[in-house]
PDB file of C-alpha atoms in Angstrom:
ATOM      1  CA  UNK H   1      -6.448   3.076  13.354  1.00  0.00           C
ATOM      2  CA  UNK H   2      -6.750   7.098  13.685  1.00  0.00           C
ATOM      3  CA  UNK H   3      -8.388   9.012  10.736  1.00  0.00           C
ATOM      4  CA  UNK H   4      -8.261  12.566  10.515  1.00  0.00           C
ATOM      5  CA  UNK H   5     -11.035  13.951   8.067  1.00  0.00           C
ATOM      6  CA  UNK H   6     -12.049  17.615   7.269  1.00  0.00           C
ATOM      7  CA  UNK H   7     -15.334  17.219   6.480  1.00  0.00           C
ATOM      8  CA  UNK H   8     -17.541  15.954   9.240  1.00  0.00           C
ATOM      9  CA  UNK H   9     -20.192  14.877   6.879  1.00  0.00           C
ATOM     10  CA  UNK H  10     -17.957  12.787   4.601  1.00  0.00           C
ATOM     11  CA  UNK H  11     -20.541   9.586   4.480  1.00  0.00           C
ATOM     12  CA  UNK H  12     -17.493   7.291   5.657  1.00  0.00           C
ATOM     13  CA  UNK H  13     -16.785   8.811   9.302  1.00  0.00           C
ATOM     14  CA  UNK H  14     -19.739   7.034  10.512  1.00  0.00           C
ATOM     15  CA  UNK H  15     -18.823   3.692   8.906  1.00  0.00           C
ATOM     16  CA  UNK H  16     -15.117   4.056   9.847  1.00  0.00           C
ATOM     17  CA  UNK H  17     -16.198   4.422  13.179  1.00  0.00           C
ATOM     18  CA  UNK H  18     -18.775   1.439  13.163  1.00  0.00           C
ATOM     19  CA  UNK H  19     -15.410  -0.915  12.907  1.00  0.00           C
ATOM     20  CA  UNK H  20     -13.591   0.802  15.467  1.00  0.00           C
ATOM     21  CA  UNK H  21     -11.404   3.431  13.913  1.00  0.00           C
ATOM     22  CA  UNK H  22     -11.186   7.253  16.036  1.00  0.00           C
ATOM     23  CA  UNK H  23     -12.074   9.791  13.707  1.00  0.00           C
ATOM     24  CA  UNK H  24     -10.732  13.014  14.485  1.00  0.00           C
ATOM     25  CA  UNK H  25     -12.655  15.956  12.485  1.00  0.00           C
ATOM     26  CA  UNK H  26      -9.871  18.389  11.906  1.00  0.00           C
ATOM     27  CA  UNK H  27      -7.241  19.811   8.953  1.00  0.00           C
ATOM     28  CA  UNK H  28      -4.765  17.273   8.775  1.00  0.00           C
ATOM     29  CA  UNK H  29      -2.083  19.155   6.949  1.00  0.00           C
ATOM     30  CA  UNK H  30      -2.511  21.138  10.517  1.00  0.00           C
ATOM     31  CA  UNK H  31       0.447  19.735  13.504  1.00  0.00           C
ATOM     32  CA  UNK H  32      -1.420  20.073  16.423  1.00  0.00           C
ATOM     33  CA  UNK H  33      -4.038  17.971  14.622  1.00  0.00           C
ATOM     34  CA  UNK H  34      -1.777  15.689  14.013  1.00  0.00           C
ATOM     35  CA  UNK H  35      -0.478  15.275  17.521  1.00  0.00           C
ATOM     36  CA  UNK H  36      -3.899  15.591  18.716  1.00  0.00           C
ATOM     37  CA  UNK H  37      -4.804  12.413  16.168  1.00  0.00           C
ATOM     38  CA  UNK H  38      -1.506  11.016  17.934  1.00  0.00           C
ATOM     39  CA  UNK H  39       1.438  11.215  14.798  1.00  0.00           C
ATOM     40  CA  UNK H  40       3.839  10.897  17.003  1.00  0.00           C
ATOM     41  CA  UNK H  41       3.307   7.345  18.750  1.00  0.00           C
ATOM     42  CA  UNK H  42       1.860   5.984  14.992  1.00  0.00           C
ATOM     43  CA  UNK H  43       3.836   3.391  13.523  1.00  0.00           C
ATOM     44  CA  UNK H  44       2.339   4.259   9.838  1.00  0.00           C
ATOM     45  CA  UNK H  45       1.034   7.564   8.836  1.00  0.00           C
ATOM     46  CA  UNK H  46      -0.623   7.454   4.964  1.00  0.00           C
ATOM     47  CA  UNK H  47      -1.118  10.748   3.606  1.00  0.00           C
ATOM     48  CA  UNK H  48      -3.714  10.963   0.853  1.00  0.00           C
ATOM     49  CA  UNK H  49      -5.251  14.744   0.793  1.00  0.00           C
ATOM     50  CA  UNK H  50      -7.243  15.600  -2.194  1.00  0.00           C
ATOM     51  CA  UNK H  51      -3.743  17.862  -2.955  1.00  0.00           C
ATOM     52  CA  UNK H  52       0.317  17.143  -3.520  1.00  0.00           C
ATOM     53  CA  UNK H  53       0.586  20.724  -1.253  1.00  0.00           C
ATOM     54  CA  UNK H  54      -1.221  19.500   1.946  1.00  0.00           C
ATOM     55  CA  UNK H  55       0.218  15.741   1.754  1.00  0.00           C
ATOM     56  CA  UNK H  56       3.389  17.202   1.768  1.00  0.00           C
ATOM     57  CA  UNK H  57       3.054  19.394   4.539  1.00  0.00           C
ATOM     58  CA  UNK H  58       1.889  16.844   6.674  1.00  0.00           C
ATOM     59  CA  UNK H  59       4.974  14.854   6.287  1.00  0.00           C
ATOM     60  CA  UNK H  60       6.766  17.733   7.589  1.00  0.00           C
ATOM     61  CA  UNK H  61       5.089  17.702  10.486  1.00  0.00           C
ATOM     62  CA  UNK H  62       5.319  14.047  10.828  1.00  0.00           C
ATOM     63  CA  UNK H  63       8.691  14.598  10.530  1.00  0.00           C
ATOM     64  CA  UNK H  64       9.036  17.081  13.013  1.00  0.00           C
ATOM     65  CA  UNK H  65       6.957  15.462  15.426  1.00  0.00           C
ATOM     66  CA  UNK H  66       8.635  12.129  15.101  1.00  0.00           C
ATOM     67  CA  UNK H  67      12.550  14.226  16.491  1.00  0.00           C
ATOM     68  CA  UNK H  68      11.267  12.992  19.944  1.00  0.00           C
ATOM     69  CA  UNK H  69      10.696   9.216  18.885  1.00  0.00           C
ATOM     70  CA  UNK H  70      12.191   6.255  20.616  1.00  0.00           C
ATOM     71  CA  UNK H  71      12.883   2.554  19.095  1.00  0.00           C
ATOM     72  CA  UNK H  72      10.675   1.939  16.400  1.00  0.00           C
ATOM     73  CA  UNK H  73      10.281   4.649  13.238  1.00  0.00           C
ATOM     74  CA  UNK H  74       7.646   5.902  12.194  1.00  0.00           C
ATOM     75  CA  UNK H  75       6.960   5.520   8.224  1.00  0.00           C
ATOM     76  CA  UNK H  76       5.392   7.938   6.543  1.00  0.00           C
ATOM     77  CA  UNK H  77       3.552   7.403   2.782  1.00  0.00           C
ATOM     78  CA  UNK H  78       3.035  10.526   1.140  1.00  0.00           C
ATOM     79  CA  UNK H  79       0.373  10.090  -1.993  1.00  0.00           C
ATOM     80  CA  UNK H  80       1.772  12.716  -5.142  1.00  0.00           C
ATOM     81  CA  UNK H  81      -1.063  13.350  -7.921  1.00  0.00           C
ATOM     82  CA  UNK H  82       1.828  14.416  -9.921  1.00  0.00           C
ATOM     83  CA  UNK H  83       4.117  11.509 -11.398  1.00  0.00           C
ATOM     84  CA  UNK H  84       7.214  13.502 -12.080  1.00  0.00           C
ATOM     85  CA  UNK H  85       6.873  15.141  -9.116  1.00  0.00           C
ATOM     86  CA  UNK H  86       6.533  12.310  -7.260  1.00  0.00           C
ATOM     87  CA  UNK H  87       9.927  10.187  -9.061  1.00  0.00           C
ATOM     88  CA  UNK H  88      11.535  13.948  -8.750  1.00  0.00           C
ATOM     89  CA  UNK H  89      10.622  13.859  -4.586  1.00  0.00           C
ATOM     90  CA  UNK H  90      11.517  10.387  -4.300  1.00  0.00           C
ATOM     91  CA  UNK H  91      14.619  10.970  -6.052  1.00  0.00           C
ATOM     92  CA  UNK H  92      15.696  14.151  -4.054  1.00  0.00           C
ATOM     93  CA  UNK H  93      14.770  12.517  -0.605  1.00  0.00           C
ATOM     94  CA  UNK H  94      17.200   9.685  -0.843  1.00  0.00           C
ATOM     95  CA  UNK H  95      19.912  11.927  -2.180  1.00  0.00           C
ATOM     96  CA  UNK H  96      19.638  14.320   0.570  1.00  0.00           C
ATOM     97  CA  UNK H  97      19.689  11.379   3.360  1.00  0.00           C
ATOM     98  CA  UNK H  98      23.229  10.937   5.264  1.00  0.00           C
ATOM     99  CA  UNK H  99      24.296   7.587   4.598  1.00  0.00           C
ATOM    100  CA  UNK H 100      26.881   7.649   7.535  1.00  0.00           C
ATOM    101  CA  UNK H 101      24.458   8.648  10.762  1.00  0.00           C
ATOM    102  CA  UNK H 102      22.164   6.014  12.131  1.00  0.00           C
ATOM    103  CA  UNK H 103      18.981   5.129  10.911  1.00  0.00           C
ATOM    104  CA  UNK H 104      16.469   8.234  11.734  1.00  0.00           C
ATOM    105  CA  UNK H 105      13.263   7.363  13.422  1.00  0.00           C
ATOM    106  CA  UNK H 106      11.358   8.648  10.608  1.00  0.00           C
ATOM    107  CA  UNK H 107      10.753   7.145   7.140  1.00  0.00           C
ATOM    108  CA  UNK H 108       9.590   8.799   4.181  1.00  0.00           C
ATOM    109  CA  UNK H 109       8.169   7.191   1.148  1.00  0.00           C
ATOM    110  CA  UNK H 110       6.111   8.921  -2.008  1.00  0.00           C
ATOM    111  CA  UNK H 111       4.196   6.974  -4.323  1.00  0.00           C
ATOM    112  CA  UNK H 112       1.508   7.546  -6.575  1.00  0.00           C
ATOM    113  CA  UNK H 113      -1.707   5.257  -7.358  1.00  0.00           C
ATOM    114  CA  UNK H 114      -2.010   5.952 -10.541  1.00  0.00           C
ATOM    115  CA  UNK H 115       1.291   4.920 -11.609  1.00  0.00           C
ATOM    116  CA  UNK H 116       1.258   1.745  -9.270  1.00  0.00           C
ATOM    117  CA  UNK H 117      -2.026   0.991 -11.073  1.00  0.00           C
ATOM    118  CA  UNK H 118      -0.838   1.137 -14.404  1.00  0.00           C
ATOM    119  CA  UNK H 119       2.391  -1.085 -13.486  1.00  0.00           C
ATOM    120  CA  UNK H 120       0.148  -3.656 -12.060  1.00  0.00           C
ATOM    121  CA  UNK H 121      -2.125  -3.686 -15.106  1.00  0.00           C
ATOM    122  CA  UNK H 122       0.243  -3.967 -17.746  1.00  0.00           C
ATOM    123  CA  UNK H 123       2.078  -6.898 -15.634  1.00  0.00           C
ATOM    124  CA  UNK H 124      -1.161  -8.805 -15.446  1.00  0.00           C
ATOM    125  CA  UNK H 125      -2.197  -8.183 -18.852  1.00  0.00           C
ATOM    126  CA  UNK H 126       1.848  -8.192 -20.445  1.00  0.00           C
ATOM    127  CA  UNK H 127       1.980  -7.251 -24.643  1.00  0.00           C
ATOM    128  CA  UNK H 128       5.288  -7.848 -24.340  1.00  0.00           C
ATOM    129  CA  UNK H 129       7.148 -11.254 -23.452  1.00  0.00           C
ATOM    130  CA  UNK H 130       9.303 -11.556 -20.674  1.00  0.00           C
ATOM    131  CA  UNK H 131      12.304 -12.626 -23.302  1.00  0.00           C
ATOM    132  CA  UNK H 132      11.822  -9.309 -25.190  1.00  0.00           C
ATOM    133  CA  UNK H 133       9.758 -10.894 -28.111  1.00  0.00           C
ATOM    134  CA  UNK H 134       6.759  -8.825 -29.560  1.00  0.00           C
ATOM    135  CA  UNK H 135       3.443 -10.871 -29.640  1.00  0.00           C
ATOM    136  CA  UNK H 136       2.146 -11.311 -33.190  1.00  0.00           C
ATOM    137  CA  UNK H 137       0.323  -8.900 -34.623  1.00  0.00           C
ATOM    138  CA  UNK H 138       1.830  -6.033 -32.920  1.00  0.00           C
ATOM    139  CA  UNK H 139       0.287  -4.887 -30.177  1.00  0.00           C
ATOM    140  CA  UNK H 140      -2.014  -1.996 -30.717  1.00  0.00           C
ATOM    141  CA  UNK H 141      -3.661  -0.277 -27.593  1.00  0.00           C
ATOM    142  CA  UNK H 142      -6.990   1.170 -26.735  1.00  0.00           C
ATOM    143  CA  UNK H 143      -7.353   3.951 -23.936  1.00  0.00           C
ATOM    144  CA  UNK H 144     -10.450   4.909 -23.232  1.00  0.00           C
ATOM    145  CA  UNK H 145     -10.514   8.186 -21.019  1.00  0.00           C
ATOM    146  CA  UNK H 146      -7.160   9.917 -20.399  1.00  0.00           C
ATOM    147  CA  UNK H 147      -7.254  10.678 -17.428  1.00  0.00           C
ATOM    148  CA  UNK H 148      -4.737   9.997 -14.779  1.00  0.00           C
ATOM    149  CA  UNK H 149      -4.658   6.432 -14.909  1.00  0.00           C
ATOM    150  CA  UNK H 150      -5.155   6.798 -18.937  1.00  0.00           C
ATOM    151  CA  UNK H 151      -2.272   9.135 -18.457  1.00  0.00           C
ATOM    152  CA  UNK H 152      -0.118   6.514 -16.327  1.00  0.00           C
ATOM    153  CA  UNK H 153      -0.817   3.982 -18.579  1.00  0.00           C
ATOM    154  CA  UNK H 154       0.946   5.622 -22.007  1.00  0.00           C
ATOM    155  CA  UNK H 155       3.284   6.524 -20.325  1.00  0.00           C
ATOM    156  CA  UNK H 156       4.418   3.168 -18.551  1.00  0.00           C
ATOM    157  CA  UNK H 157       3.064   1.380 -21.912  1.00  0.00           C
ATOM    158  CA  UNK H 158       5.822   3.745 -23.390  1.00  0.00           C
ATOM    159  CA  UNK H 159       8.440   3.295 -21.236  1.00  0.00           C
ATOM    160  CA  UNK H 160       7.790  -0.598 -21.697  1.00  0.00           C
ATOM    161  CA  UNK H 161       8.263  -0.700 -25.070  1.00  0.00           C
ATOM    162  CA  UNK H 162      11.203   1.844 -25.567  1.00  0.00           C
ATOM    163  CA  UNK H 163      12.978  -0.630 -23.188  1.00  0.00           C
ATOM    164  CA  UNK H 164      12.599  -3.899 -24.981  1.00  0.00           C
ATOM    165  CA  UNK H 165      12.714  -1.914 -28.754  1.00  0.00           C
ATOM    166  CA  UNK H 166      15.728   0.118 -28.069  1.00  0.00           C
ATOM    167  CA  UNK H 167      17.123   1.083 -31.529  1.00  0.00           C
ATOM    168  CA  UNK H 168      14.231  -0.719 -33.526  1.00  0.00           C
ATOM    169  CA  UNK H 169      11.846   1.955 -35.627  1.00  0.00           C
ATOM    170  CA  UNK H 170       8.920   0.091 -34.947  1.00  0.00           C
ATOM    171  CA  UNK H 171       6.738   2.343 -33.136  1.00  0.00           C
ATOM    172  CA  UNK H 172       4.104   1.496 -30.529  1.00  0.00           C
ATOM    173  CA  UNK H 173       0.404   2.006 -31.573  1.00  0.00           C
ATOM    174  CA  UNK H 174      -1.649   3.667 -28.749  1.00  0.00           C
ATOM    175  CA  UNK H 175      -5.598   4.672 -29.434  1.00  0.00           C
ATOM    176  CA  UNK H 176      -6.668   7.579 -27.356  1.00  0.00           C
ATOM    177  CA  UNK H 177     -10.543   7.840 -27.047  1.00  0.00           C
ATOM    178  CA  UNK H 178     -11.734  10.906 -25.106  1.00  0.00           C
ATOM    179  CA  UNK H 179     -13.853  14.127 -25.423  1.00  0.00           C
ATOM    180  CA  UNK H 180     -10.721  16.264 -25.156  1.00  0.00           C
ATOM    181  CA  UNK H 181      -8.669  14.040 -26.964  1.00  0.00           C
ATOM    182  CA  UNK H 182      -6.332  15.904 -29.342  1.00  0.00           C
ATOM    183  CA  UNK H 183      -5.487  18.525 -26.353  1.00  0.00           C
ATOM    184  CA  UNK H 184      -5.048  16.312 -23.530  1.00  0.00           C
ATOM    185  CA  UNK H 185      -2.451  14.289 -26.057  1.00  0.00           C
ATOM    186  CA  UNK H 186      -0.895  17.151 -27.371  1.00  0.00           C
ATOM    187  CA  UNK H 187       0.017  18.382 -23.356  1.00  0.00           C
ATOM    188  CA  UNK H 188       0.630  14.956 -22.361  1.00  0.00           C
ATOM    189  CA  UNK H 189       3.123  15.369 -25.488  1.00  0.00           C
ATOM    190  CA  UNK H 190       4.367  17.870 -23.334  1.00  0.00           C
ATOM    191  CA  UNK H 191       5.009  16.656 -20.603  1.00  0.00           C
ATOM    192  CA  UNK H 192       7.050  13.248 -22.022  1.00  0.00           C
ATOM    193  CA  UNK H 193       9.186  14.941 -25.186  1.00  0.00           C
ATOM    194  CA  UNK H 194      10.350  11.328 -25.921  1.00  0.00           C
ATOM    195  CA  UNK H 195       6.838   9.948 -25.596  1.00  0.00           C
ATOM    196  CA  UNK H 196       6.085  10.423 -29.510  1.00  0.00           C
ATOM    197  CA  UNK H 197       9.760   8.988 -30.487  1.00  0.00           C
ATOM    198  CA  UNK H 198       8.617   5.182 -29.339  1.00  0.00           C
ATOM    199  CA  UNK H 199       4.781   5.931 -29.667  1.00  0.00           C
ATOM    200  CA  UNK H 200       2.599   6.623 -32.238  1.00  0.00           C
ATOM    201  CA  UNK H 201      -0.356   8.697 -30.682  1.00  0.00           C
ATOM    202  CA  UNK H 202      -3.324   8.391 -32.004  1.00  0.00           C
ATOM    203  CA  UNK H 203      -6.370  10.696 -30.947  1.00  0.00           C
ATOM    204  CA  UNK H 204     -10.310  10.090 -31.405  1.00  0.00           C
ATOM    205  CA  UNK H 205     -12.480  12.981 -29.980  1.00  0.00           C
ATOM    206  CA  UNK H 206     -15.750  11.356 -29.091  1.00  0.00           C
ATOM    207  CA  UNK H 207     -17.803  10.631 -26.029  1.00  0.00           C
ATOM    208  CA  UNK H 208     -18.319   7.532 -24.459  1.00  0.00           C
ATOM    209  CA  UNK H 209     -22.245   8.710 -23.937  1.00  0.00           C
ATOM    210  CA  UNK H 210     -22.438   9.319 -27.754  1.00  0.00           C
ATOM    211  CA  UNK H 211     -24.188   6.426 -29.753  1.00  0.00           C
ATOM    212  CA  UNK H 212     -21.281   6.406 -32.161  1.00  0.00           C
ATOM    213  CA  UNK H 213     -19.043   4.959 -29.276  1.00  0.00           C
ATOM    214  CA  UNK H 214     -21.192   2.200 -28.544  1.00  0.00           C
ATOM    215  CA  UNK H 215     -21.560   1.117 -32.305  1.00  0.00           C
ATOM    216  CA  UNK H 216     -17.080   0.741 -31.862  1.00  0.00           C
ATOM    217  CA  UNK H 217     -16.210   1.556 -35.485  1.00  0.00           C
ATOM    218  CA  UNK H 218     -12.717   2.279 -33.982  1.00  0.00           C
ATOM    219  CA  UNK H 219     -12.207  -1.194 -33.659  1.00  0.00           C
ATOM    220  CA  UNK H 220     -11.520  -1.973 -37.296  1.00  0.00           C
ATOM    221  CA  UNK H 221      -9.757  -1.069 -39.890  1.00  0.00           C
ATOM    222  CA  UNK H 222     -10.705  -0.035 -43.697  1.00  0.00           C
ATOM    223  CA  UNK H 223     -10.514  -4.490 -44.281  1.00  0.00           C
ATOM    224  CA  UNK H 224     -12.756  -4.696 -41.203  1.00  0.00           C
ATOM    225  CA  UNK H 225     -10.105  -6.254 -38.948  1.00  0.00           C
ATOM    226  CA  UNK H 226      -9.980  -6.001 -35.701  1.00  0.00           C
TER     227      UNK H 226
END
């Protein structure tokens, strides 16, 4: 395992090193770095710069640097902050790949952890059954903290429900808690037009720090309910 990492005092170069990984202190998003850290011999190559800009440009090196290759490809995961940039990539890739020459020695894949994480929580934790059904009462959901997981999370919770309630009014009932809550719904209204047609957004400004979150009057209605 070959790391390449910018910052020489990043606090995990030494402990990457205690269990045997090479470290090489260098830009990654640079080629000869890459060839230096040995790209071209990898069999994986996981891209996961703090920005969508330099994990791209490293898989163009990769790619560039994998023309010489022989027998096995080398696969390259490129990590995209941005979800619709990422599907939009993903999506554009596979179009623009011949289907009629040979296998090329390099693979590219783009994925996003965010999203992933969001799929894998709403699978373990399902508000909808497999056969379609709604689970009584209707599901109401909590975010706490929109950020890009919160983010991910609508938006998959979304796309969930549109796809079981296709053609059904009833709308899905999603709490936002967050100090910037009205604006960061309003652009993440934005950003999914079709998000408020299956949703129904609601927005609570208030910080988690703030006494008035601990005491969790958002958890009840006017009856007291939960």
């Amino acid at each position: 395992v070959v790391a390449i990492e910018q910052d020489e005092d990043n606090d995990y170069v030494p402990q990457c090193r205690d269990h045997g990984a090479i470290v090489v202190i260098g830009d990654a998003a640079s080629q000869e770095i890459l060839y230096k850290a040995g790209v071209h011999k990898a069999r994986y190559i996981v891209a996961v710069c703090g920005t969508d800009g330099a994990n791209a440009e490293i898989a163009v090196h990769a790619q560039e640097l994998a023309k010489n290759r022989h027998g096995e490809a080398l696969s390259c995961f490129v990590h995209i902050v941005d979800p619709q940039l990422c599907n939009l990539l993903q999506e554009n890739y596979f179009l623009s790949k011949p289907v009629s020459k040979p296998a090329p020695l390099f693979r590219l894949e783009f994925f996003n952890v965010f999203d992933t994480g969001a799929r894998a929580l709403l699978n373990e934790y399902p508000f909808i059954r497999n056969s379609g059904e709604v689970r009584e009462p209707m599901p109401h959901l909590l975010v706490i903290g929109l950020g890009r997981l919160g983010e991910s999370l609508v938006v998959q919770a979304a796309r969930n429900w549109g796809t079981v309630r296709k053609g059904k009014d009833q709308k899905l009932r999603i709490t936002i808690i967050d100090g910037e809550a009205d604006r960061k719904t309003h652009s993440l209204s934005l950003h999914h037009p079709s998000l408020e047609k299956v949703c129904e957004l609601i927005p609570i400004e208030m910080d988690t720090q703030h006494p008035e979150f601990q005491e969790a009057a958002f958890l009840f209605n006017a009856q007291g309910q939960c």
